[in-house]
Amino acid sequence: MNTQIVQMIKERIEAKHSGDAHQLDVIFDPVSRLIVEAPAGYGKTNTMVSKIAYMIATGQIPNPKKLLALTFSVNAAYKIKKDVALQIPILLKETGLHFIVTDKIQVSNYHGFSRSILRKYGRLLHTSLAAIDTIKPFDDSAATATMTAVNGLTYEDAKFMEDFAAGIKSAVTISRANFDRYCSILIAKVLPLGLITYSGIIALTIKLFDTQPNILQFYHKFYTCVLIDEFQDTNYLCYVLCKRLITLDRKAILMGDPLQRIYGFIGAVPDLMNKAQADLQLDKKFLVKNYRFASNPQMLQLDQNIRRNAEAPRAPIIDKDAIVNLTVLPDHDTETIAVINQAITLVQQDNAAKVAVLFKQRGPNVNRLMENLVHNQIPFFNGLFTDDDARYLRFHKECLLVFLDLLRTGQRITKRFATQLTDRVKAVYKEENDDLFDSLLSLLEVFWQKFFVDYVQVNNEERIDLARDMFENNGLKQYLEFVQASVVLTTVHAAKGLEWEYVIIPDMEQDSFPNYNGGLCARGQCAFRANCQLVVSATNERSFLEELSVFYVAITRARREVYFFASSRDARSYPKPLSCFMKIPGIKY
């Protein structure tokens, strides 16, 4: 590559990043075997895009080879694709390189990537995998349901599959013998019926690589670099796939934030970033400047102090306290009115602003708030579903079944296709009288609206992967921030990866945030339960860090400001002390 062009691009990147030494260190690292700790608002996306642009400019991705970008979330994968498509041509303009950007990068989530491999080579494991796009997936987490889905499957095999699925959710290391048995059941008894499990899509890709090493070697040469975003959310099975793809002599860039690991309940591997650093022999780098809260000193301090608590839970080093916006009311009814008034005030002050009210979980307090919103005729969007809500899961399953039926007709993914799918799903729920289903139908419509705007240049195969992955991975919650309502009610877990101008976090009381069922408040975990003054010890440190991650994710959903609310008595009029998370070192109110 012409040295003048490289220098020009380097100067553009330096100007774009305003001399941020830590970001530039990642971008210009010559070896590029990195694991990067990148908190929310610290410029991760811009750093990632500039890194890819610089690798293209310096010939680190020579023709016809590619960079492979992977992530756990389908929405995050296509956000990368969009950012790359918009930003890299600007960095590479007038160089003769900008027009080949899409040819240089393959972006997908783990399931989408695995499906693309099975689409090409899966027939070597079983002929039905050649039609992977129309094979029906099913959840194998319950043996009885698996036996119903897979005609002729023995209870012994179904129970083994249930235990295998439970192991993944518990981040348990999978033995080679169990992995091979799982794949054998899929190949011999599941695939012949035109079925596949969600985990099976990834497991069979690993099996293919292991039994056809020439195919794996081809991809080692084809992908000169593997970049993985949101790495902290990776489960054990996906990590095994990562290790197959990332050899010790290849470029690899893993980006994530261990403090945003809140999917432990579905298998995100604990301490994965440190584990991967050792396993794959990567250099660790850190992004250290928070740009999101740069103009809000108290939010900036809050962000820093929470991270200090995560770094040293038993003795955090705090330079300066963060003063937070906390309002404590005498009872829950008064708190509910205060929350509503705060949301109204914020919207009135800024008509373009959106407000999210985030809850740890749904309960009596949430129901009381919704009743008050309805009574006061205040429009809001009900996004109060959880990842494992049966109705939320069922809705995605219905969408997927209709999607597969339409695909079998040979239709391309067009607006007509989207209308047909939406109409058929509406027909399924025509007798339902539930605001949750109304919300999910609204999210489905928002998804299609964004789909045909953001991915207008995506080819049909990629559109199939995007839509199918969205339904398979229960991903409609990722479109909550795009609904038209000024006020959105949702859970912290559903809000992960999303942003609103303002966030309100109510119920900052004992047993609510953190939730008693989470373990931290349980007997023996908290030494000062009576007044909710937490002392972190060897006994409760892991539970504390898990709850602190949820707390941190909730706070970092705000672009501008967070408002906390609590009441001295809960919805049943029982006295409640203020949450211990309002009393951790570095927080004052």
Coordinates of C-alpha atoms in Angstrom, one line a residue:
M1 CA 0.0 0.0 0.0
N2 CA 1.2 3.5 -0.9
T3 CA 2.8 5.0 2.3
Q4 CA 1.3 8.4 1.6
I5 CA -2.2 6.9 1.6
V6 CA -1.6 5.0 4.8
Q7 CA -0.3 8.1 6.4
M8 CA -3.4 10.1 5.3
I9 CA -5.7 7.4 6.7
K10 CA -3.7 7.4 9.9
E11 CA -4.1 11.1 10.3
R12 CA -7.8 10.9 9.7
I13 CA -8.1 8.3 12.4
E14 CA -6.0 10.3 14.8
A15 CA -8.3 13.3 14.2
K16 CA -11.4 11.3 14.6
H17 CA -10.3 9.9 17.9
S18 CA -9.1 13.3 19.2
G19 CA -5.7 11.9 20.2
D20 CA -7.2 9.3 22.6
A21 CA -4.0 7.3 23.3
H22 CA -5.8 4.1 24.5
Q23 CA -8.1 3.9 21.5
L24 CA -5.2 4.7 19.1
D25 CA -3.1 2.0 20.8
V26 CA -5.7 -0.6 19.9
I27 CA -6.2 0.7 16.4
F28 CA -2.5 0.9 15.4
D29 CA -1.3 -2.2 17.3
P30 CA 0.8 -4.0 14.7
V31 CA 0.3 -7.6 16.0
S32 CA -3.5 -7.3 16.7
R33 CA -3.9 -10.2 19.0
L34 CA -5.9 -8.3 21.5
I35 CA -8.6 -8.5 24.2
V36 CA -10.0 -5.1 24.8
E37 CA -12.0 -4.1 27.9
A38 CA -14.5 -1.5 26.5
P39 CA -17.2 -0.2 28.8
A40 CA -20.4 1.4 27.6
G41 CA -19.8 4.9 26.3
Y42 CA -16.1 4.6 26.0
G43 CA -15.9 4.6 22.2
K44 CA -15.8 0.9 21.5
T45 CA -17.7 1.1 18.2
N46 CA -15.6 3.9 16.8
T47 CA -12.4 2.1 17.8
M48 CA -13.6 -1.1 16.2
V49 CA -14.5 0.6 12.9
S50 CA -11.3 2.5 12.8
K51 CA -9.3 -0.6 13.5
I52 CA -11.0 -2.4 10.6
A53 CA -10.3 0.6 8.3
Y54 CA -6.7 0.7 9.2
M55 CA -6.3 -3.0 8.7
I56 CA -7.8 -2.7 5.2
A57 CA -5.6 0.3 4.4
T58 CA -2.4 -1.4 5.5
G59 CA -3.1 -4.6 3.6
Q60 CA -3.7 -6.8 6.7
I61 CA -6.8 -8.1 4.9
P62 CA -5.5 -8.9 1.5
N63 CA -7.7 -10.0 -1.4
P64 CA -9.6 -12.2 -1.5
K65 CA -9.5 -12.8 2.2
K66 CA -11.8 -11.4 4.9
L67 CA -12.2 -10.2 8.5
L68 CA -14.8 -12.2 10.4
A69 CA -16.8 -10.2 12.9
L70 CA -18.9 -12.2 15.4
T71 CA -21.1 -11.4 18.3
F72 CA -23.6 -13.2 20.6
S73 CA -26.5 -10.9 19.7
V74 CA -28.0 -10.8 16.2
N75 CA -28.9 -7.1 16.7
A76 CA -25.3 -6.2 17.7
A77 CA -24.0 -8.1 14.6
Y78 CA -26.0 -6.0 12.3
K79 CA -25.2 -2.8 14.1
I80 CA -21.6 -3.6 13.4
K81 CA -22.5 -4.2 9.7
K82 CA -24.3 -0.8 9.6
D83 CA -21.6 1.1 11.3
V84 CA -18.9 -0.4 9.1
A85 CA -20.9 0.4 5.9
L86 CA -21.4 4.0 7.0
Q87 CA -18.1 5.0 8.6
I88 CA -15.4 3.1 6.8
P89 CA -16.0 4.6 3.3
I90 CA -15.5 8.1 4.9
L91 CA -12.2 7.1 6.4
L92 CA -11.1 5.5 3.1
K93 CA -12.4 8.0 0.7
E94 CA -10.1 9.1 -2.2
T95 CA -8.0 6.0 -1.6
G96 CA -9.6 3.6 -4.1
L97 CA -10.4 1.2 -1.2
H98 CA -13.8 2.3 0.0
F99 CA -15.8 0.4 -2.6
I100 CA -14.5 -3.0 -1.5
V101 CA -15.4 -2.7 2.2
T102 CA -18.3 -5.1 2.1
D103 CA -16.2 -7.6 0.3
K104 CA -13.6 -7.5 3.1
I105 CA -15.8 -8.1 6.1
Q106 CA -18.2 -10.8 7.1
V107 CA -20.4 -9.9 10.1
S108 CA -22.7 -12.3 11.9
N109 CA -23.8 -13.7 15.2
Y110 CA -22.7 -17.2 16.2
H111 CA -25.8 -18.9 15.0
G112 CA -25.8 -17.0 11.7
F113 CA -22.2 -17.8 11.0
S114 CA -22.7 -21.5 11.9
R115 CA -25.7 -21.7 9.6
S116 CA -23.7 -20.3 6.7
I117 CA -21.1 -23.0 7.3
L118 CA -23.7 -25.8 7.5
R119 CA -25.4 -24.4 4.4
K120 CA -22.2 -25.0 2.4
Y121 CA -20.8 -28.2 4.0
G122 CA -23.4 -29.6 6.4
R123 CA -24.3 -32.3 3.9
L124 CA -21.1 -34.0 4.9
L125 CA -22.7 -34.7 8.3
H126 CA -26.2 -35.2 7.1
T127 CA -27.9 -34.5 3.7
S128 CA -30.8 -32.5 5.4
L129 CA -28.3 -29.8 6.4
A130 CA -28.2 -28.6 2.8
A131 CA -31.6 -27.1 3.5
I132 CA -30.6 -25.6 6.9
D133 CA -32.7 -22.5 6.2
T134 CA -36.0 -24.4 6.3
I135 CA -35.1 -26.9 9.1
K136 CA -37.3 -26.3 12.1
P137 CA -35.4 -25.6 15.3
F138 CA -36.7 -26.5 18.7
D139 CA -35.7 -26.0 22.4
D140 CA -34.4 -29.2 24.0
S141 CA -34.3 -27.9 27.6
A142 CA -37.2 -30.2 28.7
A143 CA -37.1 -33.9 28.0
T144 CA -40.8 -34.4 27.8
A145 CA -41.2 -31.6 25.2
T146 CA -38.2 -33.0 23.2
M147 CA -39.9 -36.4 23.1
T148 CA -43.0 -34.8 21.8
A149 CA -41.1 -32.9 19.1
V150 CA -38.9 -35.8 18.0
N151 CA -41.0 -38.8 17.3
G152 CA -39.4 -42.1 18.4
L153 CA -36.7 -40.5 20.6
T154 CA -36.1 -42.5 23.8
Y155 CA -36.5 -40.8 27.2
E156 CA -32.9 -41.6 27.9
D157 CA -31.7 -39.6 24.9
A158 CA -34.2 -36.8 25.6
K159 CA -33.0 -36.5 29.2
F160 CA -29.4 -36.5 28.0
M161 CA -30.3 -33.6 25.7
E162 CA -32.0 -31.7 28.5
D163 CA -28.9 -32.2 30.7
F164 CA -26.7 -31.0 27.9
A165 CA -28.8 -27.8 27.4
A166 CA -28.7 -27.3 31.2
G167 CA -24.9 -27.6 31.2
I168 CA -24.6 -24.9 28.6
K169 CA -26.9 -22.6 30.6
S170 CA -24.8 -23.3 33.7
A171 CA -21.5 -22.6 31.8
V172 CA -20.3 -26.2 32.7
T173 CA -17.4 -27.5 30.7
I174 CA -18.7 -30.0 28.1
S175 CA -16.7 -33.3 28.0
R176 CA -15.7 -34.6 24.6
A177 CA -17.8 -37.8 25.1
N178 CA -20.9 -35.8 25.9
F179 CA -20.4 -33.5 23.0
D180 CA -20.0 -36.4 20.6
R181 CA -23.0 -38.2 22.0
Y182 CA -25.1 -35.0 21.6
C183 CA -24.1 -34.6 17.9
S184 CA -24.7 -38.3 17.3
I185 CA -28.3 -38.0 18.5
L186 CA -28.8 -35.0 16.3
I187 CA -27.5 -36.7 13.2
A188 CA -29.1 -40.1 13.7
K189 CA -32.5 -39.2 15.2
V190 CA -33.3 -35.5 14.9
L191 CA -32.0 -34.3 11.5
P192 CA -33.8 -37.1 9.6
L193 CA -37.1 -35.5 10.8
G194 CA -36.3 -32.1 9.5
L195 CA -35.5 -30.8 13.0
I196 CA -32.6 -29.3 14.8
T197 CA -31.9 -27.8 18.2
Y198 CA -30.7 -24.2 18.7
S199 CA -27.5 -25.5 20.3
G200 CA -27.2 -28.1 17.6
I201 CA -26.6 -25.4 14.9
I202 CA -23.3 -24.5 16.7
A203 CA -22.4 -27.9 17.9
L204 CA -22.7 -29.5 14.4
T205 CA -20.5 -26.7 13.0
I206 CA -17.8 -27.6 15.6
K207 CA -18.3 -31.3 14.7
L208 CA -17.9 -30.5 11.0
F209 CA -14.7 -28.6 11.7
D210 CA -13.4 -31.5 13.8
T211 CA -14.2 -34.2 11.3
Q212 CA -13.3 -32.2 8.2
P213 CA -10.0 -30.4 9.1
N214 CA -9.4 -29.3 5.6
I215 CA -12.6 -27.1 5.8
L216 CA -11.4 -25.6 9.1
Q217 CA -7.9 -25.0 7.5
F218 CA -9.6 -23.2 4.6
Y219 CA -11.3 -20.8 7.0
H220 CA -8.1 -20.2 9.0
K221 CA -6.6 -19.0 5.7
F222 CA -9.7 -17.2 4.5
Y223 CA -10.2 -15.1 7.6
T224 CA -7.0 -13.2 8.4
C225 CA -8.6 -11.8 11.6
V226 CA -11.5 -12.7 13.9
L227 CA -13.1 -9.9 15.7
I228 CA -15.7 -10.7 18.4
D229 CA -17.8 -8.0 20.0
E230 CA -19.7 -8.3 23.4
F231 CA -17.4 -11.1 24.1
Q232 CA -18.4 -11.3 27.8
D233 CA -21.8 -12.7 26.8
T234 CA -20.3 -15.8 25.1
N235 CA -21.5 -19.2 26.4
Y236 CA -19.3 -22.2 26.6
L237 CA -20.4 -23.8 23.3
C238 CA -19.8 -20.6 21.4
Y239 CA -16.4 -20.2 23.1
V240 CA -15.4 -23.7 21.8
L241 CA -16.3 -22.5 18.3
C242 CA -14.2 -19.3 18.9
K243 CA -11.2 -21.5 19.9
R244 CA -11.6 -23.5 16.7
L245 CA -11.4 -20.3 14.6
I246 CA -8.7 -18.4 16.5
T247 CA -5.3 -20.1 16.1
L248 CA -2.2 -18.7 17.9
D249 CA -0.7 -17.4 14.6
R250 CA -3.8 -15.4 13.5
K251 CA -5.0 -12.0 14.3
A252 CA -7.8 -11.8 16.9
I253 CA -9.5 -8.9 18.5
L254 CA -12.0 -9.6 21.3
M255 CA -14.0 -6.7 22.7
G256 CA -16.2 -6.6 25.7
D257 CA -16.9 -5.5 29.3
P258 CA -16.9 -8.0 32.1
L259 CA -19.0 -5.6 34.2
Q260 CA -21.8 -6.0 31.6
R261 CA -22.0 -9.7 31.9
I262 CA -25.6 -10.1 33.0
Y263 CA -26.5 -13.2 31.0
G264 CA -25.0 -15.7 33.5
F265 CA -28.4 -17.3 33.8
I266 CA -28.3 -18.4 30.2
G267 CA -24.7 -19.5 30.1
A268 CA -22.4 -16.6 29.8
V269 CA -19.0 -17.9 31.0
P270 CA -17.8 -16.3 34.3
D271 CA -14.4 -14.4 34.0
L272 CA -14.3 -15.3 30.3
M273 CA -12.1 -12.3 29.3
N274 CA -9.3 -13.4 31.6
K275 CA -9.8 -17.0 30.6
A276 CA -9.6 -16.2 26.9
Q277 CA -6.6 -13.9 27.4
A278 CA -4.7 -16.9 28.9
D279 CA -6.1 -19.6 26.5
L280 CA -5.5 -17.7 23.3
Q281 CA -2.4 -15.8 24.5
L282 CA -3.8 -12.3 23.9
D283 CA -2.6 -8.9 25.0
K284 CA -5.1 -7.0 27.1
K285 CA -5.8 -3.4 26.5
F286 CA -8.3 -0.9 28.0
L287 CA -10.4 1.9 26.8
V288 CA -10.4 4.4 29.7
K289 CA -12.3 7.6 28.7
N290 CA -16.1 7.8 29.1
Y291 CA -17.4 10.0 26.3
R292 CA -21.1 9.4 27.0
F293 CA -21.0 11.2 30.3
A294 CA -18.2 13.6 29.5
S295 CA -20.5 16.6 30.0
N296 CA -22.1 15.3 33.2
P297 CA -19.5 15.2 36.0
Q298 CA -21.7 13.3 38.5
M299 CA -22.7 10.6 36.0
L300 CA -19.0 10.3 35.0
Q301 CA -18.0 9.9 38.7
L302 CA -20.8 7.4 39.2
D303 CA -19.6 5.3 36.3
Q304 CA -16.0 5.4 37.6
N305 CA -17.0 4.5 41.2
I306 CA -19.1 1.5 40.2
R307 CA -16.2 0.2 38.2
R308 CA -13.9 0.8 41.2
N309 CA -16.2 -1.4 43.3
A310 CA -16.0 -4.1 40.6
E311 CA -12.3 -4.0 40.5
A312 CA -11.8 -4.3 44.3
P313 CA -15.2 -5.3 45.8
R314 CA -14.0 -5.6 49.4
A315 CA -11.9 -2.4 49.5
P316 CA -12.6 -0.1 46.5
I317 CA -10.3 2.9 46.0
I318 CA -12.7 5.9 45.7
D319 CA -11.2 9.3 45.0
K320 CA -14.4 11.3 45.0
D321 CA -18.1 10.4 45.8
A322 CA -20.7 10.6 43.1
I323 CA -23.9 12.5 44.1
V324 CA -26.9 10.7 42.6
N325 CA -30.5 11.9 42.0
L326 CA -32.4 9.8 44.7
T327 CA -35.9 10.6 45.9
V328 CA -37.2 8.6 48.9
L329 CA -41.0 8.7 49.4
P330 CA -43.0 7.5 52.5
D331 CA -44.9 4.8 50.6
H332 CA -45.2 3.1 47.3
D333 CA -48.2 5.0 46.1
T334 CA -46.4 8.3 46.6
E335 CA -43.3 6.9 44.9
T336 CA -45.4 5.8 41.9
I337 CA -46.9 9.3 41.5
A338 CA -43.4 10.8 41.8
V339 CA -42.0 8.5 39.1
I340 CA -44.8 9.4 36.8
N341 CA -44.4 13.2 37.4
Q342 CA -40.6 12.9 36.8
A343 CA -41.2 11.1 33.5
I344 CA -43.8 13.8 32.4
T345 CA -41.5 16.6 33.4
L346 CA -38.6 15.1 31.4
V347 CA -40.8 14.7 28.3
Q348 CA -42.2 18.2 28.6
Q349 CA -38.8 19.7 28.9
D350 CA -37.6 17.9 25.8
N351 CA -40.3 16.7 23.4
A352 CA -37.7 14.7 21.5
A353 CA -36.5 12.8 24.6
K354 CA -37.4 9.3 25.5
V355 CA -37.6 8.0 29.0
A356 CA -37.1 4.4 30.1
V357 CA -38.4 3.2 33.5
L358 CA -36.3 0.1 34.3
F359 CA -37.2 -2.6 36.8
K360 CA -35.2 -5.4 38.2
Q361 CA -38.2 -7.7 37.8
R362 CA -42.0 -7.4 37.5
G363 CA -44.1 -7.5 40.7
P364 CA -46.8 -5.6 42.7
N365 CA -44.9 -2.3 42.5
V366 CA -44.8 -2.5 38.7
N367 CA -48.4 -3.3 38.4
R368 CA -49.3 -0.4 40.7
L369 CA -47.3 2.0 38.5
M370 CA -49.0 0.8 35.3
E371 CA -52.4 1.2 36.9
N372 CA -51.6 4.8 37.7
L373 CA -50.3 5.5 34.2
V374 CA -53.5 4.1 32.7
H375 CA -55.7 6.0 35.3
N376 CA -53.9 9.3 34.5
Q377 CA -54.2 8.6 30.7
I378 CA -50.4 8.8 30.2
P379 CA -49.3 6.8 27.1
F380 CA -46.5 4.3 27.7
F381 CA -45.1 1.2 26.0
N382 CA -45.2 -2.0 28.0
G383 CA -41.9 -3.8 27.5
L384 CA -42.1 -5.7 30.8
F385 CA -41.2 -9.1 29.5
T386 CA -38.3 -11.2 30.6
D387 CA -36.0 -13.4 28.5
D388 CA -37.7 -16.5 29.8
D389 CA -41.3 -15.2 29.8
A390 CA -43.4 -18.0 28.2
R391 CA -45.5 -15.6 26.2
Y392 CA -42.5 -13.7 24.9
L393 CA -40.9 -17.0 23.8
R394 CA -44.1 -18.3 22.3
F395 CA -44.5 -15.1 20.2
H396 CA -41.0 -15.6 18.6
K397 CA -41.7 -19.2 18.0
E398 CA -44.9 -18.3 16.1
C399 CA -43.0 -15.8 14.1
L400 CA -40.4 -18.3 13.2
L401 CA -42.9 -21.0 12.1
V402 CA -44.6 -18.5 9.8
F403 CA -41.3 -17.3 8.5
L404 CA -40.2 -20.8 7.6
D405 CA -43.5 -21.6 5.9
L406 CA -43.2 -18.5 3.8
L407 CA -39.6 -19.3 2.9
R408 CA -40.7 -22.7 1.6
T409 CA -42.8 -20.9 -1.0
G410 CA -39.6 -19.5 -2.5
Q411 CA -40.3 -15.9 -1.7
R412 CA -37.6 -13.4 -1.2
I413 CA -37.5 -11.2 1.9
T414 CA -39.4 -8.2 0.7
K415 CA -41.9 -5.8 2.3
R416 CA -44.6 -8.0 0.9
F417 CA -43.1 -11.0 2.7
A418 CA -43.0 -8.9 5.9
T419 CA -46.6 -7.9 5.6
Q420 CA -47.7 -11.5 5.0
L421 CA -45.8 -12.7 8.1
T422 CA -47.1 -9.9 10.3
D423 CA -50.7 -10.5 9.2
R424 CA -50.5 -14.2 9.8
V425 CA -49.0 -13.7 13.3
K426 CA -51.8 -11.2 14.1
A427 CA -54.3 -13.8 13.1
V428 CA -52.8 -16.3 15.5
Y429 CA -53.4 -13.8 18.4
K430 CA -56.7 -12.3 17.2
E431 CA -58.5 -13.8 20.2
E432 CA -55.9 -12.6 22.7
N433 CA -56.7 -9.6 24.9
D434 CA -53.3 -8.9 26.5
D435 CA -51.2 -5.7 26.3
L436 CA -48.1 -7.8 26.2
F437 CA -49.1 -9.3 22.8
D438 CA -50.0 -5.9 21.6
S439 CA -46.5 -4.7 22.6
L440 CA -44.8 -7.6 20.8
L441 CA -46.8 -7.0 17.6
S442 CA -45.7 -3.4 17.8
L443 CA -42.1 -4.5 18.2
L444 CA -42.5 -6.8 15.2
E445 CA -43.7 -3.9 13.1
V446 CA -40.8 -1.7 14.3
F447 CA -38.4 -4.5 13.4
W448 CA -39.6 -4.7 9.8
Q449 CA -39.6 -0.9 9.5
K450 CA -35.9 -0.7 10.6
F451 CA -35.1 -3.8 8.6
F452 CA -35.9 -2.3 5.2
V453 CA -34.2 1.0 6.1
D454 CA -31.0 -0.1 7.8
Y455 CA -30.3 -3.1 5.6
V456 CA -31.5 -1.9 2.2
Q457 CA -28.2 -3.1 0.5
V458 CA -28.1 -6.5 2.3
N459 CA -28.5 -9.5 0.0
N460 CA -31.4 -11.9 0.3
E461 CA -29.3 -14.7 2.0
E462 CA -28.2 -12.2 4.7
R463 CA -31.7 -11.0 5.1
I464 CA -32.8 -14.6 5.7
D465 CA -30.1 -15.0 8.3
L466 CA -31.0 -11.7 10.0
A467 CA -34.7 -12.3 10.3
R468 CA -34.4 -16.0 11.2
D469 CA -31.7 -15.2 13.9
M470 CA -34.0 -12.5 15.3
F471 CA -36.8 -15.0 15.8
E472 CA -34.6 -17.9 16.9
N473 CA -32.8 -15.8 19.5
N474 CA -35.9 -14.0 20.8
G475 CA -34.5 -10.7 19.8
L476 CA -37.4 -8.3 19.4
K477 CA -36.6 -6.7 22.7
Q478 CA -33.6 -5.1 21.0
Y479 CA -36.1 -2.7 19.2
L480 CA -37.5 -1.2 22.4
E481 CA -35.6 2.0 22.0
F482 CA -37.2 2.6 18.6
V483 CA -40.9 2.5 19.6
Q484 CA -42.8 5.8 19.3
A485 CA -43.9 6.1 22.9
S486 CA -42.1 8.7 25.0
V487 CA -42.2 6.5 28.1
V488 CA -41.1 2.8 28.0
L489 CA -41.4 0.4 30.9
T490 CA -39.1 -2.5 30.7
T491 CA -36.6 -4.7 32.7
V492 CA -32.9 -4.1 33.0
H493 CA -32.2 -7.4 31.1
A494 CA -34.4 -6.5 28.2
A495 CA -32.8 -3.0 28.0
K496 CA -29.2 -4.3 27.7
G497 CA -27.5 -2.8 24.6
L498 CA -30.2 -0.1 24.3
E499 CA -30.1 3.6 25.2
W500 CA -32.6 6.4 26.1
E501 CA -32.0 10.0 27.0
Y502 CA -33.2 9.5 30.5
V503 CA -33.5 6.4 32.8
I504 CA -35.6 6.2 35.9
I505 CA -34.9 3.3 38.3
P506 CA -37.6 2.9 41.0
D507 CA -37.9 0.4 43.9
M508 CA -34.4 1.0 45.2
E509 CA -35.2 -0.9 48.3
Q510 CA -34.2 -4.0 50.2
D511 CA -35.2 -7.2 48.3
S512 CA -36.2 -5.2 45.2
F513 CA -32.8 -4.0 43.8
P514 CA -31.0 -6.3 44.3
N515 CA -33.8 -8.8 44.2
Y516 CA -34.1 -11.3 47.1
N517 CA -34.2 -14.3 44.8
G518 CA -30.9 -13.2 43.3
G519 CA -29.1 -14.6 46.3
L520 CA -27.3 -11.5 47.7
C521 CA -30.1 -10.7 50.2
A522 CA -30.5 -14.3 51.3
R523 CA -29.7 -15.5 54.8
G524 CA -26.0 -15.9 55.2
Q525 CA -25.1 -13.6 52.3
C526 CA -25.7 -10.3 53.9
A527 CA -24.1 -9.6 57.3
F528 CA -26.2 -6.5 57.9
R529 CA -29.6 -7.4 56.6
A530 CA -31.6 -5.3 59.1
N531 CA -30.4 -2.0 57.8
C532 CA -29.3 -3.2 54.3
Q533 CA -25.7 -2.0 54.8
L534 CA -23.7 -4.5 52.6
V535 CA -20.3 -5.7 53.5
V536 CA -18.6 -7.6 50.7
S537 CA -16.8 -10.8 51.8
A538 CA -15.6 -14.1 50.4
T539 CA -19.1 -15.5 51.0
N540 CA -21.0 -13.0 48.9
E541 CA -18.5 -11.4 46.5
R542 CA -19.6 -13.4 43.5
S543 CA -23.3 -12.6 44.2
F544 CA -22.4 -8.9 44.7
L545 CA -20.5 -8.7 41.4
E546 CA -23.5 -10.3 39.5
E547 CA -25.9 -7.8 41.0
L548 CA -23.5 -4.9 40.5
S549 CA -23.3 -5.8 36.8
V550 CA -27.1 -5.5 36.5
F551 CA -27.0 -2.2 38.4
Y552 CA -24.3 -0.9 36.1
V553 CA -26.1 -1.9 32.9
A554 CA -29.2 -0.1 34.2
I555 CA -27.3 3.1 34.8
T556 CA -25.5 3.0 31.5
R557 CA -28.7 2.8 29.5
A558 CA -29.0 6.6 30.0
R559 CA -27.4 9.1 27.6
R560 CA -27.9 12.0 29.9
E561 CA -29.2 11.3 33.4
V562 CA -30.4 8.6 35.8
Y563 CA -33.1 9.2 38.5
F564 CA -33.5 6.8 41.4
F565 CA -36.6 6.4 43.5
A566 CA -37.4 4.5 46.6
S567 CA -40.1 4.3 49.3
S568 CA -40.0 3.6 53.0
R569 CA -42.8 1.1 52.6
D570 CA -43.5 -1.3 49.7
A571 CA -46.7 -1.9 47.9
R572 CA -48.0 -4.0 50.8
S573 CA -47.1 -1.3 53.3
Y574 CA -44.2 -3.3 54.8
P575 CA -41.2 -1.2 56.0
K576 CA -38.3 -1.4 53.7
P577 CA -34.7 0.0 54.2
L578 CA -33.0 1.7 51.3
S579 CA -31.2 -0.6 48.9
C580 CA -27.6 -1.5 49.8
F581 CA -26.7 -0.4 46.3
M582 CA -27.4 3.2 47.2
K583 CA -24.9 2.8 50.0
I584 CA -21.9 1.2 48.3
P585 CA -18.6 3.1 48.5
G586 CA -18.6 6.1 46.2
I587 CA -22.3 6.9 46.1
K588 CA -23.9 9.7 48.0
Y589 CA -27.4 11.1 47.8

